[in-house]
């Protein structure tokens, strides 16, 4: 493993180590996971302590640090495959829906406009 030049900045050093792991031929996924997790925890603590995404840390915006680490995590393949099971159930339910097939289920809605200046905040006909 090639030795990186260390800087006086701890976040930069951690990121350079992470990047070096990523570029190596044989990635130690466990070590990569541990180091990336530590770095994300550190960046999250900065956010929890009041730093904003646009705040500059070691010459780089906080959001950019997070994006850089997250990008490497995605490229290594540490994230599980996304599967939206609830979305699949909703699509199936909508496909089975026969609400509009039978005209007998239709209902009339009174079409009237609210009066100007009228407070409709609790009117059941107009919502909240």
Coordinates of C-alpha atoms in Angstrom, one line a residue:
X1 CA 0.0 0.0 0.0
X2 CA 1.3 3.4 -1.0
X3 CA 1.9 5.8 1.9
X4 CA 0.1 9.1 1.5
X5 CA 1.5 12.4 2.6
X6 CA -0.2 13.4 5.8
X7 CA -1.5 16.9 6.2
X8 CA -2.2 19.0 9.3
X9 CA -5.9 18.4 8.8
X10 CA -7.5 15.3 10.4
X11 CA -10.5 15.1 8.0
X12 CA -8.4 15.4 5.0
X13 CA -6.1 12.7 6.3
X14 CA -9.0 10.3 7.0
X15 CA -10.4 11.0 3.5
X16 CA -7.0 10.4 1.8
X17 CA -6.7 7.1 3.7
X18 CA -10.2 6.1 2.6
X19 CA -9.5 7.1 -1.0
X20 CA -6.2 5.2 -1.0
X21 CA -8.1 2.1 0.3
X22 CA -10.6 2.6 -2.5
X23 CA -7.9 2.7 -5.2
X24 CA -6.1 -0.4 -3.9
X25 CA -6.3 -3.6 -5.8
X26 CA -7.7 -5.6 -2.9
X27 CA -10.1 -3.5 -0.8
X28 CA -10.4 -4.6 2.8
X29 CA -14.2 -4.0 2.9
X30 CA -14.3 -4.3 6.7
X31 CA -11.6 -1.7 7.2
X32 CA -13.1 0.6 4.6
X33 CA -16.5 0.3 6.2
X34 CA -15.0 1.1 9.6
X35 CA -13.0 4.1 8.4
X36 CA -15.8 5.5 6.3
X37 CA -18.2 5.1 9.2
X38 CA -15.8 7.0 11.5
X39 CA -15.5 9.8 9.1
X40 CA -19.3 10.1 8.6
X41 CA -19.8 10.1 12.3
X42 CA -17.3 12.9 12.7
X43 CA -19.0 14.9 9.9
X44 CA -22.4 14.2 11.4
X45 CA -21.2 15.5 14.8
X46 CA -20.1 18.7 13.2
X47 CA -23.6 19.1 11.7
X48 CA -25.2 18.3 15.0
X49 CA -23.0 20.9 16.7
X50 CA -24.4 23.6 14.4
X51 CA -22.2 23.7 11.4
X52 CA -24.1 24.2 8.1
X53 CA -23.5 22.5 4.8
X54 CA -21.9 25.6 3.3
X55 CA -19.4 26.0 6.2
X56 CA -15.8 25.5 5.2
X57 CA -13.8 22.8 7.0
X58 CA -10.2 22.3 6.0
X59 CA -10.8 24.3 2.8
X60 CA -13.8 22.3 1.7
X61 CA -17.6 22.8 2.3
X62 CA -19.1 20.3 4.9
X63 CA -21.6 19.0 2.3
X64 CA -18.9 18.3 -0.2
X65 CA -17.0 16.2 2.5
X66 CA -20.2 14.2 3.1
X67 CA -20.7 13.7 -0.7
X68 CA -17.2 12.6 -1.2
X69 CA -17.3 10.0 1.5
X70 CA -20.8 8.8 0.5
X71 CA -19.7 8.5 -3.2
X72 CA -16.8 6.2 -2.2
X73 CA -19.2 4.1 0.0
X74 CA -21.6 3.7 -2.9
X75 CA -18.8 2.8 -5.4
X76 CA -17.4 0.1 -3.0
X77 CA -20.8 -1.4 -2.8
X78 CA -21.4 -1.2 1.0
X79 CA -25.1 -0.1 0.6
X80 CA -27.8 -2.8 0.2
X81 CA -29.8 -2.8 -3.0
X82 CA -32.8 -0.5 -2.7
X83 CA -36.1 -2.3 -2.9
X84 CA -39.4 -0.4 -2.4
X85 CA -41.8 -3.1 -1.2
X86 CA -44.5 -0.6 -0.2
X87 CA -44.4 1.0 -3.6
X88 CA -44.9 -2.4 -5.2
X89 CA -48.0 -3.1 -3.0
X90 CA -49.4 0.3 -3.9
X91 CA -49.0 -0.3 -7.6
X92 CA -50.7 -3.7 -7.3
X93 CA -53.6 -2.2 -5.3
X94 CA -54.1 0.5 -7.9
X95 CA -54.1 -2.0 -10.7
X96 CA -56.8 -4.0 -9.0
X97 CA -58.9 -0.9 -8.3
X98 CA -62.2 -1.0 -10.1
X99 CA -63.6 2.2 -8.7
X100 CA -64.3 3.9 -12.1
X101 CA -65.6 0.8 -13.9
X102 CA -69.2 1.1 -12.4
X103 CA -71.0 4.4 -12.9
X104 CA -73.3 3.6 -9.9
X105 CA -70.6 4.5 -7.5
X106 CA -70.3 8.1 -8.7
X107 CA -71.6 10.8 -6.4
X108 CA -72.4 14.5 -6.9
X109 CA -70.3 17.2 -5.4
X110 CA -71.9 20.6 -4.8
X111 CA -69.9 23.2 -6.8
X112 CA -69.9 26.4 -4.9
X113 CA -67.2 28.9 -4.3
X114 CA -66.3 30.2 -0.8
X115 CA -67.4 33.7 0.0
X116 CA -64.6 36.3 -0.1
X117 CA -63.1 37.0 3.3
X118 CA -64.7 33.9 4.8
X119 CA -62.6 32.0 7.3
X120 CA -62.5 28.4 5.9
X121 CA -59.9 27.0 8.3
X122 CA -62.4 24.6 9.9
X123 CA -65.1 24.3 7.3
X124 CA -65.5 20.5 6.5
X125 CA -66.6 21.4 2.9
X126 CA -63.3 23.2 2.1
X127 CA -60.8 21.5 4.3
X128 CA -58.3 23.0 6.7

